[in-house]
Coordinates of C-alpha atoms (C1' of nucleotides) in Angstrom, one line a residue:
Chain A
M1 CA 0.0 0.0 0.0
A2 CA 1.2 3.5 -0.8
K3 CA 1.9 6.1 1.8
S4 CA -1.1 8.1 2.8
F5 CA -1.2 11.8 2.9
F6 CA -1.0 12.3 6.7
I7 CA -2.3 15.5 8.2
T8 CA -2.7 16.3 11.9
T9 CA -4.1 19.0 14.1
A10 CA -2.6 19.9 17.5
I11 CA -4.2 17.7 20.1
D12 CA -6.3 19.9 22.4
Y13 CA -5.7 20.2 26.1
S14 CA -8.6 18.6 27.8
N15 CA -9.3 21.3 30.3
G16 CA -12.4 23.0 28.9
Q17 CA -14.9 23.0 26.0
P18 CA -14.2 23.4 22.3
H19 CA -14.3 27.0 21.1
L20 CA -13.9 28.8 17.7
G21 CA -10.1 28.4 17.6
H22 CA -10.3 24.6 18.0
A23 CA -13.0 24.4 15.4
Y24 CA -11.1 26.6 13.0
E25 CA -7.9 24.5 13.1
K26 CA -9.8 21.3 12.5
I27 CA -11.8 22.7 9.6
I28 CA -8.6 23.8 7.9
A29 CA -7.1 20.4 8.3
D30 CA -10.3 18.7 7.1
V31 CA -10.4 20.8 3.9
L32 CA -6.8 20.0 3.1
A33 CA -7.4 16.3 3.9
R34 CA -10.5 16.1 1.8
S35 CA -8.7 17.8 -1.0
R36 CA -6.3 15.0 -1.1
V37 CA -9.1 12.5 -1.3
C38 CA -10.3 14.5 -4.3
F39 CA -6.9 14.2 -5.9
G40 CA -7.2 10.4 -5.6
E41 CA -4.8 10.0 -2.7
Q42 CA -5.2 8.0 0.5
A43 CA -5.6 10.6 3.2
F44 CA -5.3 10.1 7.0
F45 CA -6.6 12.9 9.2
L46 CA -5.6 12.6 12.9
T47 CA -6.8 14.7 15.8
G48 CA -7.2 14.1 19.5
L49 CA -6.8 15.1 23.1
D50 CA -3.8 15.9 25.4
E51 CA -5.0 14.7 28.8
H52 CA -2.0 14.7 31.2
G53 CA -0.6 17.4 33.3
Q54 CA -1.0 19.7 36.3
K55 CA -4.2 21.5 35.3
V56 CA -6.1 18.3 34.5
Q57 CA -4.9 16.8 37.8
Q58 CA -6.1 19.8 39.7
A59 CA -9.4 20.2 37.9
A60 CA -10.2 16.6 38.6
L61 CA -9.3 16.9 42.2
A62 CA -11.5 20.0 42.5
E63 CA -14.4 17.9 41.2
G64 CA -13.6 15.0 43.4
K65 CA -12.9 12.8 40.4
T66 CA -9.9 10.7 39.4
P67 CA -8.0 12.4 36.6
Q68 CA -9.0 9.5 34.3
A69 CA -12.7 9.9 35.1
F70 CA -12.4 13.6 34.6
C71 CA -10.8 13.1 31.2
D72 CA -13.3 10.4 30.2
H73 CA -16.1 12.8 30.9
L74 CA -14.6 15.7 29.0
A75 CA -13.7 13.5 26.1
I76 CA -17.3 12.9 25.3
G77 CA -17.8 16.5 24.3
W78 CA -14.6 16.7 22.3
R79 CA -15.3 13.5 20.4
S80 CA -18.5 14.9 19.2
L81 CA -16.8 17.9 17.6
P82 CA -15.7 16.0 14.5
K83 CA -19.3 15.0 13.8
T84 CA -20.6 18.5 14.5
L85 CA -18.1 20.0 12.0
N86 CA -18.4 17.1 9.5
L87 CA -14.8 16.2 9.8
R88 CA -13.6 13.2 7.9
I89 CA -11.2 12.0 10.6
D90 CA -9.4 8.7 10.4
D91 CA -8.4 8.4 14.1
F92 CA -8.9 10.2 17.4
V93 CA -6.1 9.9 19.9
R94 CA -6.2 10.4 23.6
T95 CA -2.8 10.5 25.4
T96 CA -4.1 8.4 28.2
E97 CA -4.6 5.4 25.8
L98 CA -2.3 2.4 26.2
R99 CA -1.2 2.5 22.6
H100 CA 0.1 6.0 23.1
K101 CA 1.8 5.5 26.5
Q102 CA 3.6 2.4 25.2
V103 CA 5.2 4.3 22.4
V104 CA 6.1 7.2 24.7
Q105 CA 7.9 4.8 27.0
A106 CA 9.7 3.0 24.1
I107 CA 11.0 6.4 22.9
L108 CA 12.2 7.3 26.4
V109 CA 14.0 4.0 26.8
K110 CA 15.7 4.3 23.4
L111 CA 16.9 7.9 23.8
E112 CA 18.1 7.2 27.4
R113 CA 20.1 4.2 26.1
E114 CA 21.6 6.3 23.3
G115 CA 22.7 9.0 25.7
H116 CA 20.4 11.9 24.7
F117 CA 19.3 12.6 28.3
Y118 CA 21.1 13.6 31.5
K119 CA 20.0 14.2 35.0
A120 CA 20.6 17.6 36.6
E121 CA 19.6 19.7 39.6
H122 CA 17.7 22.9 39.1
S123 CA 17.0 25.4 41.8
G124 CA 14.4 28.1 41.7
F125 CA 11.5 29.7 43.4
Y126 CA 8.7 27.3 43.9
S127 CA 5.1 28.1 44.9
T128 CA 3.7 25.3 46.9
R129 CA 0.2 26.6 46.6
Q130 CA 0.3 26.7 42.8
E131 CA 2.6 23.7 42.6
T132 CA 4.8 25.4 40.0
F133 CA 8.2 27.0 39.6
L134 CA 8.1 30.8 39.2
T135 CA 10.3 32.7 36.9
E136 CA 11.7 36.2 37.0
K137 CA 8.7 37.3 35.0
D138 CA 6.4 36.4 37.9
R139 CA 8.3 38.8 40.3
L140 CA 6.6 41.9 41.5
P141 CA 8.4 45.3 41.3
N142 CA 9.5 44.9 44.9
G143 CA 11.2 41.6 44.2
G144 CA 8.6 39.5 45.9
F145 CA 5.8 37.4 44.5
D146 CA 2.1 37.9 44.2
P147 CA 0.2 36.7 47.3
F148 CA -1.7 34.5 44.8
Y149 CA 1.3 32.2 44.9
G150 CA 1.2 31.7 48.6
E151 CA 4.5 30.7 50.3
V152 CA 7.3 30.8 47.8
V153 CA 10.4 28.8 48.7
E154 CA 13.7 28.3 47.0
L155 CA 13.7 24.7 46.0
K156 CA 16.2 22.3 44.5
E157 CA 14.8 19.6 42.2
E158 CA 16.5 17.0 40.1
N159 CA 15.1 16.2 36.6
Y160 CA 16.0 14.7 33.3
Y161 CA 17.1 16.9 30.5
F162 CA 17.2 16.4 26.7
K163 CA 20.3 17.7 25.0
L164 CA 19.5 20.2 22.3
A165 CA 22.8 21.9 21.6
P166 CA 24.1 19.3 19.1
H167 CA 21.0 19.9 16.9
Q168 CA 21.0 23.6 16.4
D169 CA 23.1 23.8 13.2
W170 CA 21.4 21.1 11.2
L171 CA 18.0 22.4 12.1
I172 CA 18.8 25.9 10.9
S173 CA 20.0 24.6 7.6
H174 CA 17.0 22.3 7.2
I175 CA 14.6 25.2 7.7
E176 CA 16.6 27.3 5.3
Q177 CA 16.7 24.6 2.6
N178 CA 13.1 23.6 2.9
P179 CA 11.1 26.8 2.5
E180 CA 7.8 25.1 3.1
F181 CA 8.8 23.3 6.3
V182 CA 7.6 26.3 8.4
S183 CA 4.8 28.3 6.8
P184 CA 3.6 30.9 6.3
E185 CA 6.9 32.6 5.6
N186 CA 6.7 35.2 8.4
R187 CA 6.6 32.3 10.9
R188 CA 9.6 30.7 9.2
N189 CA 11.6 33.9 9.6
E190 CA 10.6 34.0 13.3
V191 CA 11.8 30.5 13.9
L192 CA 15.1 31.2 12.1
G193 CA 15.6 34.4 14.1
F194 CA 15.0 32.5 17.3
L195 CA 17.4 29.8 16.4
K196 CA 20.2 32.1 15.1
N197 CA 20.1 34.6 17.9
Q198 CA 20.6 32.3 20.9
K199 CA 21.9 29.0 22.1
L200 CA 19.1 26.5 22.7
E201 CA 18.7 25.6 26.3
D202 CA 18.3 21.9 27.0
L203 CA 14.8 20.8 27.6
C204 CA 13.5 19.6 30.9
I205 CA 11.5 16.5 30.1
T206 CA 10.3 15.2 33.5
R207 CA 8.5 16.1 36.7
P208 CA 8.9 14.3 40.0
A209 CA 5.8 12.1 40.4
S210 CA 5.6 13.4 44.0
R211 CA 4.7 16.8 42.6
L212 CA 2.9 15.8 39.4
S213 CA 1.5 12.3 39.3
W214 CA -0.8 12.6 36.3
G215 CA 1.6 11.7 33.6
I216 CA 3.4 8.8 31.9
P217 CA 6.0 7.2 34.2
I218 CA 9.6 7.2 33.1
P219 CA 10.4 3.5 32.6
F220 CA 14.0 3.8 33.9
A221 CA 13.1 6.2 36.7
P222 CA 9.6 5.5 38.0
E223 CA 9.8 8.4 40.5
Y224 CA 9.3 10.7 37.5
V225 CA 6.7 11.3 34.9
T226 CA 7.1 12.8 31.4
Y227 CA 6.5 16.5 30.9
V228 CA 4.6 17.6 27.8
W229 CA 7.2 17.3 25.1
F230 CA 7.7 13.6 25.2
D231 CA 4.0 13.1 25.7
A232 CA 1.7 15.3 23.6
L233 CA 4.0 15.7 20.6
V234 CA 4.5 12.0 20.4
N235 CA 0.9 11.4 19.4
Y236 CA 1.9 12.2 15.8
I237 CA 3.9 9.0 15.7
S238 CA 2.3 6.8 18.4
V239 CA -0.8 6.7 16.2
P240 CA 1.0 5.7 13.1
A241 CA 2.8 3.0 15.2
S242 CA -0.6 1.7 16.3
H243 CA -1.6 1.4 12.7
G244 CA 1.6 -0.6 12.0
D245 CA 3.5 2.2 10.2
P246 CA 6.7 0.6 9.1
I247 CA 9.0 3.6 9.4
V248 CA 8.0 4.4 13.0
C249 CA 7.8 0.7 14.1
Q250 CA 11.3 0.0 12.8
A251 CA 12.9 3.1 14.2
L252 CA 11.5 2.4 17.7
D253 CA 11.8 -1.4 17.6
L254 CA 8.1 -1.9 18.0
P255 CA 6.1 -4.9 17.0
G256 CA 4.7 -4.4 13.5
S257 CA 8.0 -3.8 11.9
S258 CA 7.7 -6.7 9.6
G259 CA 4.7 -5.1 7.9
E260 CA 1.5 -6.7 9.0
A261 CA -1.5 -7.0 6.9
G262 CA -3.6 -3.8 7.1
A263 CA -0.7 -1.7 8.2
R264 CA -0.8 2.0 7.1
E265 CA 2.2 3.9 5.8
L266 CA 1.7 7.3 7.4
W267 CA 5.0 8.8 8.7
P268 CA 6.4 11.3 7.9
A269 CA 3.5 13.6 8.3
D270 CA 2.7 15.8 5.3
I271 CA 1.2 18.6 7.3
H272 CA 1.0 19.5 11.0
V273 CA -1.7 22.1 11.4
I274 CA -1.1 24.1 14.6
G275 CA -1.8 27.5 16.2
K276 CA 0.9 30.1 16.2
D277 CA 1.3 29.8 20.0
I278 CA 2.9 26.4 19.7
L279 CA 5.1 27.0 16.8
Q280 CA 8.4 26.8 18.7
F281 CA 7.5 23.4 20.0
H282 CA 6.7 22.1 16.6
A283 CA 9.4 23.8 14.6
V284 CA 12.3 23.4 17.1
Y285 CA 11.8 20.7 19.7
W286 CA 9.7 18.3 17.7
P287 CA 12.2 18.1 14.7
I288 CA 15.0 17.6 17.2
M289 CA 13.2 14.8 19.0
L290 CA 12.5 13.1 15.7
R291 CA 16.1 13.4 14.6
A292 CA 17.2 11.9 17.9
M293 CA 14.8 9.0 17.4
G294 CA 16.1 8.4 13.8
L295 CA 12.9 9.4 12.2
P296 CA 12.3 11.7 9.2
L297 CA 10.8 15.1 9.7
P298 CA 7.3 16.2 8.7
S299 CA 7.1 18.0 5.4
R300 CA 5.2 21.1 6.6
I301 CA 4.2 22.9 9.8
L302 CA 1.3 25.1 9.0
A303 CA 0.7 27.8 11.7
H304 CA -2.6 29.5 11.7
G305 CA -3.6 32.7 13.5
W306 CA -6.0 33.5 16.3
W307 CA -9.6 34.7 16.1
Q308 CA -11.0 37.6 18.0
K309 CA -14.7 38.4 18.5
D310 CA -15.7 42.0 17.7
G311 CA -12.1 43.1 17.9
Q312 CA -11.7 41.8 21.4
R313 CA -9.9 38.8 22.7
M314 CA -12.4 35.9 23.3
S315 CA -12.8 35.1 26.9
K316 CA -15.1 33.0 28.9
S317 CA -15.3 35.4 31.8
T318 CA -16.7 38.2 29.7
G319 CA -18.9 35.9 27.6
N320 CA -17.2 37.3 24.5
T321 CA -17.1 33.9 22.7
V322 CA -18.3 32.2 19.6
D323 CA -19.7 28.7 20.3
P324 CA -19.2 26.6 17.2
Q325 CA -22.1 24.3 18.1
A326 CA -24.5 27.2 18.4
V327 CA -23.5 28.6 15.1
V328 CA -23.7 25.3 13.4
T329 CA -27.2 24.7 14.9
E330 CA -28.4 28.1 13.7
W331 CA -26.7 28.4 10.3
G332 CA -25.6 24.9 9.3
V333 CA -22.2 23.3 9.3
D334 CA -21.3 24.3 5.8
A335 CA -22.0 28.0 6.4
F336 CA -19.7 27.8 9.4
R337 CA -17.0 26.0 7.5
Y338 CA -17.3 28.4 4.6
Y339 CA -17.0 31.6 6.8
V340 CA -13.8 30.5 8.7
V341 CA -12.0 29.3 5.6
R342 CA -13.1 32.2 3.4
E343 CA -12.5 35.0 5.9
L344 CA -8.8 34.3 6.6
A345 CA -5.6 33.5 4.8
I346 CA -3.9 30.8 6.9
G347 CA -1.6 32.5 9.3
A348 CA -3.5 35.8 9.6
D349 CA -5.4 36.7 12.7
G350 CA -9.2 37.0 12.2
N351 CA -12.0 38.9 13.7
W352 CA -15.4 37.2 14.0
T353 CA -18.3 39.5 13.8
D354 CA -21.9 38.3 13.5
A355 CA -22.5 41.0 10.9
G356 CA -19.6 39.7 8.9
F357 CA -20.8 36.2 9.1
S358 CA -24.3 37.1 8.1
G359 CA -23.0 39.2 5.2
R360 CA -20.9 36.4 3.7
Y361 CA -23.8 34.0 4.3
H362 CA -26.3 36.1 2.4
S363 CA -24.1 37.6 -0.3
E364 CA -21.9 34.7 -1.1
L365 CA -23.7 31.5 -0.1
A366 CA -27.4 32.4 -0.5
N367 CA -27.3 35.0 -3.3
G368 CA -24.2 33.7 -5.0
L369 CA -24.0 30.0 -4.9
G370 CA -27.4 29.0 -3.7
N371 CA -29.3 31.2 -6.0
L372 CA -27.3 30.2 -9.0
V373 CA -28.0 26.5 -8.4
N374 CA -31.6 27.2 -7.7
R375 CA -32.3 29.4 -10.8
S376 CA -30.3 27.2 -13.1
L377 CA -32.0 23.9 -12.1
S378 CA -35.4 25.5 -11.8
M379 CA -35.3 26.6 -15.4
V380 CA -34.4 23.1 -16.5
H381 CA -37.5 21.9 -14.7
R382 CA -39.7 24.7 -15.9
Y383 CA -38.7 24.6 -19.6
R384 CA -37.6 21.0 -20.2
G385 CA -39.3 19.0 -17.5
G386 CA -36.0 18.4 -15.7
V387 CA -34.4 16.7 -18.7
L388 CA -31.2 18.0 -20.3
P389 CA -31.6 17.4 -24.0
A390 CA -28.3 18.6 -25.6
R391 CA -24.8 19.2 -24.6
S392 CA -22.9 22.5 -25.1
N393 CA -19.5 23.9 -24.3
D394 CA -20.5 27.3 -23.1
L395 CA -18.6 28.0 -19.9
E396 CA -16.3 25.1 -20.3
A397 CA -13.2 27.3 -20.5
E398 CA -14.2 29.2 -17.3
A399 CA -15.0 26.0 -15.5
A400 CA -11.5 24.6 -16.4
I401 CA -9.8 27.8 -15.2
A402 CA -11.6 27.5 -11.8
S403 CA -10.7 23.8 -11.5
G404 CA -7.1 24.4 -12.2
E405 CA -6.8 27.3 -9.8
T406 CA -8.7 25.5 -7.1
E407 CA -6.4 22.5 -7.3
S408 CA -3.2 24.5 -7.3
H409 CA -4.3 26.7 -4.4
L410 CA -5.3 23.6 -2.4
R411 CA -2.0 22.0 -3.1
A412 CA -0.3 25.2 -1.9
C413 CA -2.4 25.1 1.4
N414 CA -4.3 28.2 0.4
P415 CA -7.9 27.2 0.7
Q416 CA -9.1 30.9 0.9
A417 CA -7.7 31.6 -2.5
A418 CA -9.3 28.4 -3.8
L419 CA -12.7 29.6 -2.7
Q420 CA -12.1 32.9 -4.4
S421 CA -11.4 31.0 -7.7
I422 CA -14.6 29.0 -7.2
W423 CA -16.6 32.1 -6.6
A424 CA -15.3 33.7 -9.7
L425 CA -16.9 30.9 -11.6
I426 CA -20.2 31.4 -9.7
A427 CA -20.1 35.1 -10.7
R428 CA -19.4 34.3 -14.3
A429 CA -22.3 31.8 -14.4
N430 CA -24.7 34.3 -12.9
Q431 CA -23.6 36.8 -15.5
Y432 CA -24.1 34.2 -18.2
V433 CA -27.7 33.8 -17.2
D434 CA -28.4 37.5 -17.9
Q435 CA -26.4 37.6 -21.1
T436 CA -28.1 34.5 -22.6
A437 CA -31.5 35.2 -21.0
P438 CA -32.9 31.7 -21.2
F439 CA -36.2 33.0 -19.9
K440 CA -36.5 35.0 -23.1
L441 CA -35.3 32.1 -25.3
A442 CA -38.1 30.0 -23.8
K443 CA -40.7 32.3 -25.3
D444 CA -39.4 31.9 -28.8
P445 CA -39.9 28.3 -30.3
H446 CA -37.4 29.1 -33.0
R447 CA -34.6 29.4 -30.4
S448 CA -35.4 26.2 -28.7
A449 CA -32.0 24.6 -29.6
R450 CA -30.2 27.6 -28.1
L451 CA -32.1 27.2 -24.9
D452 CA -31.1 23.6 -24.7
E453 CA -27.4 24.7 -24.9
V454 CA -27.7 27.4 -22.3
L455 CA -29.6 25.1 -19.8
Y456 CA -26.9 22.4 -20.3
A457 CA -24.1 24.8 -19.7
L458 CA -25.7 26.0 -16.5
A459 CA -26.5 22.6 -15.2
E460 CA -23.0 21.3 -16.0
T461 CA -21.5 24.3 -14.3
T462 CA -23.3 23.6 -11.1
R463 CA -22.1 20.0 -11.3
V464 CA -18.5 21.2 -11.7
L465 CA -19.0 23.5 -8.7
A466 CA -20.2 20.6 -6.6
V467 CA -16.9 18.8 -7.3
L468 CA -14.8 21.9 -6.6
L469 CA -16.8 22.6 -3.4
W470 CA -16.7 19.2 -1.9
P471 CA -13.5 19.6 0.3
F472 CA -15.0 22.8 1.7
L473 CA -18.7 22.2 1.9
P474 CA -19.1 18.4 1.6
G475 CA -22.8 18.4 2.6
T476 CA -23.7 21.2 0.1
A477 CA -21.7 19.5 -2.7
E478 CA -23.7 16.3 -2.1
K479 CA -27.0 18.2 -2.1
I480 CA -26.1 19.7 -5.4
Y481 CA -25.3 16.3 -6.8
A482 CA -28.6 15.0 -5.5
Q483 CA -30.5 17.9 -7.1
L484 CA -28.7 17.1 -10.4
G485 CA -30.0 13.6 -10.0
L486 CA -26.5 12.1 -9.7
G487 CA -26.2 9.3 -7.2
N488 CA -22.4 9.3 -6.6
S489 CA -20.4 11.6 -4.4
P490 CA -18.7 14.6 -5.9
N491 CA -15.4 13.7 -4.3
R492 CA -13.2 13.1 -7.3
F493 CA -11.4 16.0 -8.8
T494 CA -11.2 14.3 -12.2
D495 CA -15.0 14.6 -12.4
S496 CA -14.6 18.4 -12.6
S497 CA -13.8 18.0 -16.3
W498 CA -16.6 19.3 -18.6
G499 CA -19.3 17.1 -20.0
G500 CA -20.2 14.9 -17.1
I501 CA -23.9 15.2 -17.6
R502 CA -25.2 13.1 -20.5
P503 CA -28.0 14.4 -22.8
G504 CA -31.3 12.9 -21.7
H505 CA -30.3 13.0 -18.0
Q506 CA -33.2 13.6 -15.6
L507 CA -32.5 16.0 -12.7
G508 CA -33.7 15.4 -9.1
P509 CA -35.9 17.7 -7.1
V510 CA -34.8 21.3 -6.5
A511 CA -34.6 23.1 -3.2
P512 CA -32.8 26.2 -2.0
L513 CA -29.3 25.5 -0.5
F514 CA -28.8 28.4 1.9
P515 CA -32.2 30.0 2.7
R516 CA -31.9 33.7 3.4
K517 CA -32.4 34.5 7.1
D518 CA -32.8 38.3 6.9
H519 CA -36.3 38.3 5.3
P520 CA -38.7 36.2 7.3
K521 CA -41.3 34.5 5.1
A522 CA -44.2 36.8 4.5
Chain B
rG1 C1' 15.7 47.4 24.5
rC2 C1' 16.5 44.3 20.0
rC3 C1' 14.5 42.1 15.3
rA4 C1' 10.7 41.7 11.9
rG5 C1' 6.1 43.3 9.8
rU6 C1' 2.0 46.5 8.9
rG7 C1' -0.2 51.6 7.9
rU8 C1' -4.0 52.3 0.3
rA9 C1' -11.9 54.0 -0.7
rG10 C1' -16.9 53.6 5.1
rC11 C1' -15.2 48.0 6.0
rU12 C1' -11.7 43.8 4.5
rC13 C1' -7.6 43.8 1.7
rA14 C1' -4.6 43.4 -3.4
rG15 C1' -1.0 46.1 -6.0
rG16 C1' 3.7 48.3 -7.3
rG17 C1' 9.0 54.0 -10.4
rG18 C1' 5.1 56.9 -15.3
rU19 C1' -3.6 58.5 -15.8
rA20 C1' -4.9 54.7 -8.0
rG21 C1' -7.5 48.6 -7.9
rA22 C1' -11.0 44.3 -6.1
rG23 C1' -14.9 42.5 -3.0
rC24 C1' -18.6 44.2 0.5
rA25 C1' -21.4 48.5 1.9
rG26 C1' -23.8 53.3 -0.5
rG27 C1' -26.3 55.5 -5.2
rG28 C1' -28.7 54.9 -10.2
rG29 C1' -30.8 51.8 -14.3
rA30 C1' -32.7 47.8 -17.3
rC31 C1' -34.7 42.9 -16.7
rU32 C1' -37.8 38.8 -14.3
rC33 C1' -35.4 32.3 -14.6
rA34 C1' -34.4 32.5 -9.2
rU35 C1' -33.9 32.4 -2.2
rA36 C1' -37.1 40.6 -3.8
rA37 C1' -31.7 36.9 -5.5
rG38 C1' -29.0 38.0 -10.2
rC39 C1' -27.1 41.7 -14.2
rC40 C1' -25.3 46.6 -16.0
rC41 C1' -23.6 51.5 -14.6
rU42 C1' -21.8 54.5 -10.6
rU43 C1' -20.2 57.9 -5.9
rG44 C1' -15.9 57.3 -2.5
rG45 C1' -8.7 57.8 -1.6
rU46 C1' -3.5 64.4 -1.4
rC47 C1' -1.9 55.3 -0.9
rG48 C1' 0.4 57.2 8.1
rC49 C1' 3.6 62.0 8.5
rA50 C1' 8.2 64.7 7.0
rG51 C1' 12.3 64.9 4.1
rG52 C1' 15.6 62.7 0.1
rU53 C1' 16.9 60.2 -4.8
rU54 C1' 14.6 60.7 -9.8
rC55 C1' 12.5 63.9 -15.8
rA56 C1' 8.7 61.2 -12.7
rA57 C1' 7.6 58.3 -5.9
rC58 C1' 1.7 55.4 -3.5
rU59 C1' 6.0 52.3 -5.2
rC60 C1' 13.1 53.2 -3.7
rC61 C1' 16.0 55.6 0.6
rU62 C1' 16.2 58.1 5.6
rG63 C1' 13.8 59.9 9.9
rC64 C1' 9.4 60.1 12.7
rC65 C1' 4.4 58.5 14.4
rA66 C1' 0.8 54.5 15.2
rC67 C1' -0.3 49.5 15.5
rU68 C1' 1.0 44.1 15.3
rG69 C1' 4.2 39.9 16.1
rG70 C1' 8.7 37.5 18.0
rC71 C1' 12.9 37.7 21.3
rA72 C1' 15.3 39.6 25.6
rC73 C1' 15.1 42.3 30.1
rC74 C1' 13.9 45.7 34.4
rA75 C1' 11.5 47.9 38.2

RNA sequence: GCCAGUGUAGCUCAGGGGUAGAGCAGGGGACUCAUAAGCCCUUGGUCGCAGGUUCAACUCCUGCCACUGGCACCA
């Protein structure tokens, strides 16, 4: 079996409910994953939950639950998100799963054996109340610490460290020689600046179990647990390992190396979709970890921006939030998917406004796409009883341009630009209706043949649009196919070539795709 | 403090040494297939400020201002 196109999101810290930022990241990844399905590739889309750590442990304690029970409860809501957003995911990982913990431990054993770790003592200011070390940043102007931290003591603690210094030079040259490795470009420059301007400090990879018990035990030092890096990031390879990926299994001496039946070839990842806040972890620490393990690096780290609401930071305490579930319930999942992808170039920060959402919904989805499909197919029903008599090539060239641009933009990870290309075809088709005026042709029996051609061009354009739209608006694309009377799914890009509808084809029933919401029915 | 970046029409942004562009919003018109949608036409800008280079600067250079991001640090 050939290697699949492997795309991941960050796994979310299971310490709250999904919000707009989480939903956005997953939708971007889903659009890119679905586009690969369209291109005829095997795609594998992974997302999941990061469940260990201090905050989870404390939150569980506060609720009188075990950390595992706390995570199990929260996971229910998170696992429903893919369904809410119509994500075509292939796996959902939780870091408390055995398959993940086993791989984490195998990695730790291997890297310890090969001398990548050392043990050292660190002393610093420790807040017993907050159970955390404080840094100079936490100091107040008078040199003390906020009473919030309670008693602060100078504490010495031994931990394991991962050596980073030997990796700095090759990482810089790898990023320089692979322009797509960190994208967009401004983020790449940021990482290069970070790497070139300072010596990397070694990474502390453990916590004493006495202080933080909710983590994966270090196999060779059970009085410690792993700290984030060698836990959360590892999901990107622990899941491939659990599917028998030969590259990961061989590098880590895991069972499955011999290539079992049903094994998936996943690693290296093609795209890690992440938020800009965790760029350093993915562009600096993660590549170094992989190199130390003897694994190839992912092809691309795609860092997206943050959303605001009405120009303000979203915050639960002020209620200034966007609830993805509520928007989907009110407007439909495809409207939500459309808005977040269309509004932002990947990497830019966005600003959600209800007026902006409603504006795009009405002008682009309802009046643009929805009305085009509705007017086109309605005329076929009205004038030809829903049967397309003759083929024509009007609009073929415009459809081909839209297809070509859509594909190249999707391959370049620019779904926003792809939507703009698709909407250029929608605008052209709406213009074509006015220029050819099929409703006038219908009144003149001598121009019946011309009417056939126009109706065909419009129906065929809506069919091409369904194919182009499938990665973005899968439900809508399938509705268009159903209205066209086509039984299959518009999920093959090769079907975007002109002439897919045969003369004599009978359309299905027509219904508006995106009903307007600003004019209540009279 | 250091390093980037941004500042263009009411809004979101594109552009790039030689009559300022798009989408949305606003205004007008002709049509009627359609979700009163669509189509055509159109009003908006001394392109952050001040200098400089040039025959010519919104575009290049310098300084300043504002905002954003990253890094570092201090009380």
